[in-house]
Amino acid sequence: MKPTIVFWKNHPALHDHRLYLALESYYNVLLICDTPTPEKRIRDSGWSVEKGVETLYLSDYQNPKLFVRSCINEHPNAIHVLCGLRSSLGVHHALSYLLKSSSSRFVVCQEAPTKVFGLKKIIQDLIYRVLIFRIRRKVSAFFTMGSMGTEAYTRLGFPSDKIHTSMYSYPGNYPPLPPVSQPTLPIKLIYVGDAIRAKGINLLFEALKSLSAESIRLTLVGSDPEGLLVRAQSDPFLNQRITVTGVVPNKNIIEILSQHDLLILPSLNDGWGMVVTEALIAGIGAIVTDACGSQDVPHLFDTGLVIPAGSVSAIKESLNQVLDNPNLILFWKQNARSRRNETKPEQIASQMHYVLSSVFTPHL
């Protein structure tokens, strides 16, 4: 009989649905969320409301705390996965109960803390140090998104031997890709995401101004909440270098990425940065900053460059590097095609099961 694994979250994450299905090869999977996935997120993603994973919602019950306790009592031998320590009412109630139980088995899954500075950083560190001190003896494993999370939680006092790096999974199919072709000028660069300063988009524009329109063309996919794209389109130094497509459903991103040579993600702060994984699946490389959790993707699969965040000169140098040596783009495309299957949900599920079976060996 398969053991039960319970995921506690604020709401179902569409990108993790196939991971839960893959985990059902090893476990009976139960998802307990505060609320359903917001309808806007479903519309923006283009993914249908996925079925196949048993899901319960705290919002359906008058007494969420009592409901959480009854769920834990109903599954006394389950492994509990707390997805985030601060964002979910269900996690809050479940953690309180699990910490009091001598037989509870639970792990945590979380991104690195949001990067903040000054007094906010002092307060944030204090909050996390208190949380980690509270759980460090009872929790059996800590899955964090990328090495950036490993470094952050080790610094905050969590035992390094209990930390395991993971990554988000892609919910769609991995499409067939055309053969790799030698890149030609202009290099087709693409940015995907909200056009906001926190994503480093204004720094990218500054770097792009130093390059000729004949050498690089940049496609920008996403919303423009700060009006940066409107201003860029009216800038005579940029309007011949950029193409703005607007918002595109997530489901169509892979196809768009595959029509380009290289992704760039110049974020100043990004817990993961799913588009870097999507670029790998689309068969192209990526230039990403060291403030993104997904910097591990070009590192591990040798499919791009990792540059310092917040630096116009670093962006310029990276773009000049690929212009001086376009074979790099070809090399990254080849590696992406040969390594992308390693990011499939089935692989991530297998790695998670390996960890869980090692830390809970007597009971699995």
CSV table of N, CA and C in Angstrom, one decimal, residues 8-10 32-34 58 64 68 72 82 87-96:
chain,number,residue,atom,x,y,z
A,8,TRP,N,0.5,21.2,1.7
A,8,TRP,CA,-0.2,22.3,2.3
A,8,TRP,C,0.2,23.6,1.6
A,9,LYS,N,-0.8,24.3,1.0
A,9,LYS,CA,-0.5,25.4,0.1
A,9,LYS,C,-1.5,26.5,0.3
A,10,ASN,N,-1.2,27.7,-0.2
A,10,ASN,CA,-2.3,28.7,-0.2
A,10,ASN,C,-3.3,28.5,-1.3
A,32,ILE,N,-4.0,20.1,0.1
A,32,ILE,CA,-4.9,20.9,1.0
A,32,ILE,C,-4.5,22.4,0.9
A,33,CYS,N,-5.5,23.2,0.4
A,33,CYS,CA,-5.2,24.6,0.1
A,33,CYS,C,-6.1,25.5,0.8
A,34,ASP,N,-5.7,26.7,1.0
A,34,ASP,CA,-6.6,27.7,1.6
A,34,ASP,C,-7.8,28.0,0.7
A,58,LEU,N,-9.6,24.9,2.6
A,58,LEU,CA,-10.0,25.4,3.9
A,58,LEU,C,-11.2,26.4,3.8
A,64,PRO,N,-11.6,26.4,10.0
A,64,PRO,CA,-10.4,25.8,9.3
A,64,PRO,C,-9.4,25.1,10.2
A,68,VAL,N,-8.1,21.3,9.8
A,68,VAL,CA,-6.7,20.9,9.6
A,68,VAL,C,-6.4,19.8,10.6
A,72,ILE,N,-5.1,15.9,9.7
A,72,ILE,CA,-3.9,15.3,10.2
A,72,ILE,C,-4.1,14.0,11.0
A,82,LEU,N,5.0,21.2,3.8
A,82,LEU,CA,4.5,22.6,4.0
A,82,LEU,C,5.2,23.5,3.0
A,87,SER,N,3.0,32.0,4.1
A,87,SER,CA,2.0,32.5,3.1
A,87,SER,C,0.6,31.8,3.2
A,88,SER,N,0.5,30.8,4.1
A,88,SER,CA,-0.7,29.9,4.0
A,88,SER,C,-1.3,29.7,5.4
A,89,LEU,N,-2.6,29.9,5.5
A,89,LEU,CA,-3.3,29.7,6.8
A,89,LEU,C,-3.3,28.2,7.1
A,90,GLY,N,-3.4,27.3,6.1
A,90,GLY,CA,-3.3,25.9,6.3
A,90,GLY,C,-2.0,25.5,6.9
A,91,VAL,N,-0.9,26.0,6.3
A,91,VAL,CA,0.5,25.8,6.8
A,91,VAL,C,0.6,26.2,8.3
A,92,HIS,N,0.1,27.4,8.6
A,92,HIS,CA,0.1,27.9,9.9
A,92,HIS,C,-0.5,26.9,10.9
A,93,HIS,N,-1.7,26.5,10.6
A,93,HIS,CA,-2.4,25.6,11.5
A,93,HIS,C,-1.8,24.2,11.6
A,94,ALA,N,-1.4,23.7,10.4
A,94,ALA,CA,-0.8,22.4,10.3
A,94,ALA,C,0.6,22.3,11.1
A,95,LEU,N,1.4,23.4,10.9
A,95,LEU,CA,2.7,23.4,11.6
A,95,LEU,C,2.5,23.4,13.1
A,96,SER,N,1.6,24.2,13.6
A,96,SER,CA,1.3,24.2,15.1
A,96,SER,C,1.0,22.8,15.6
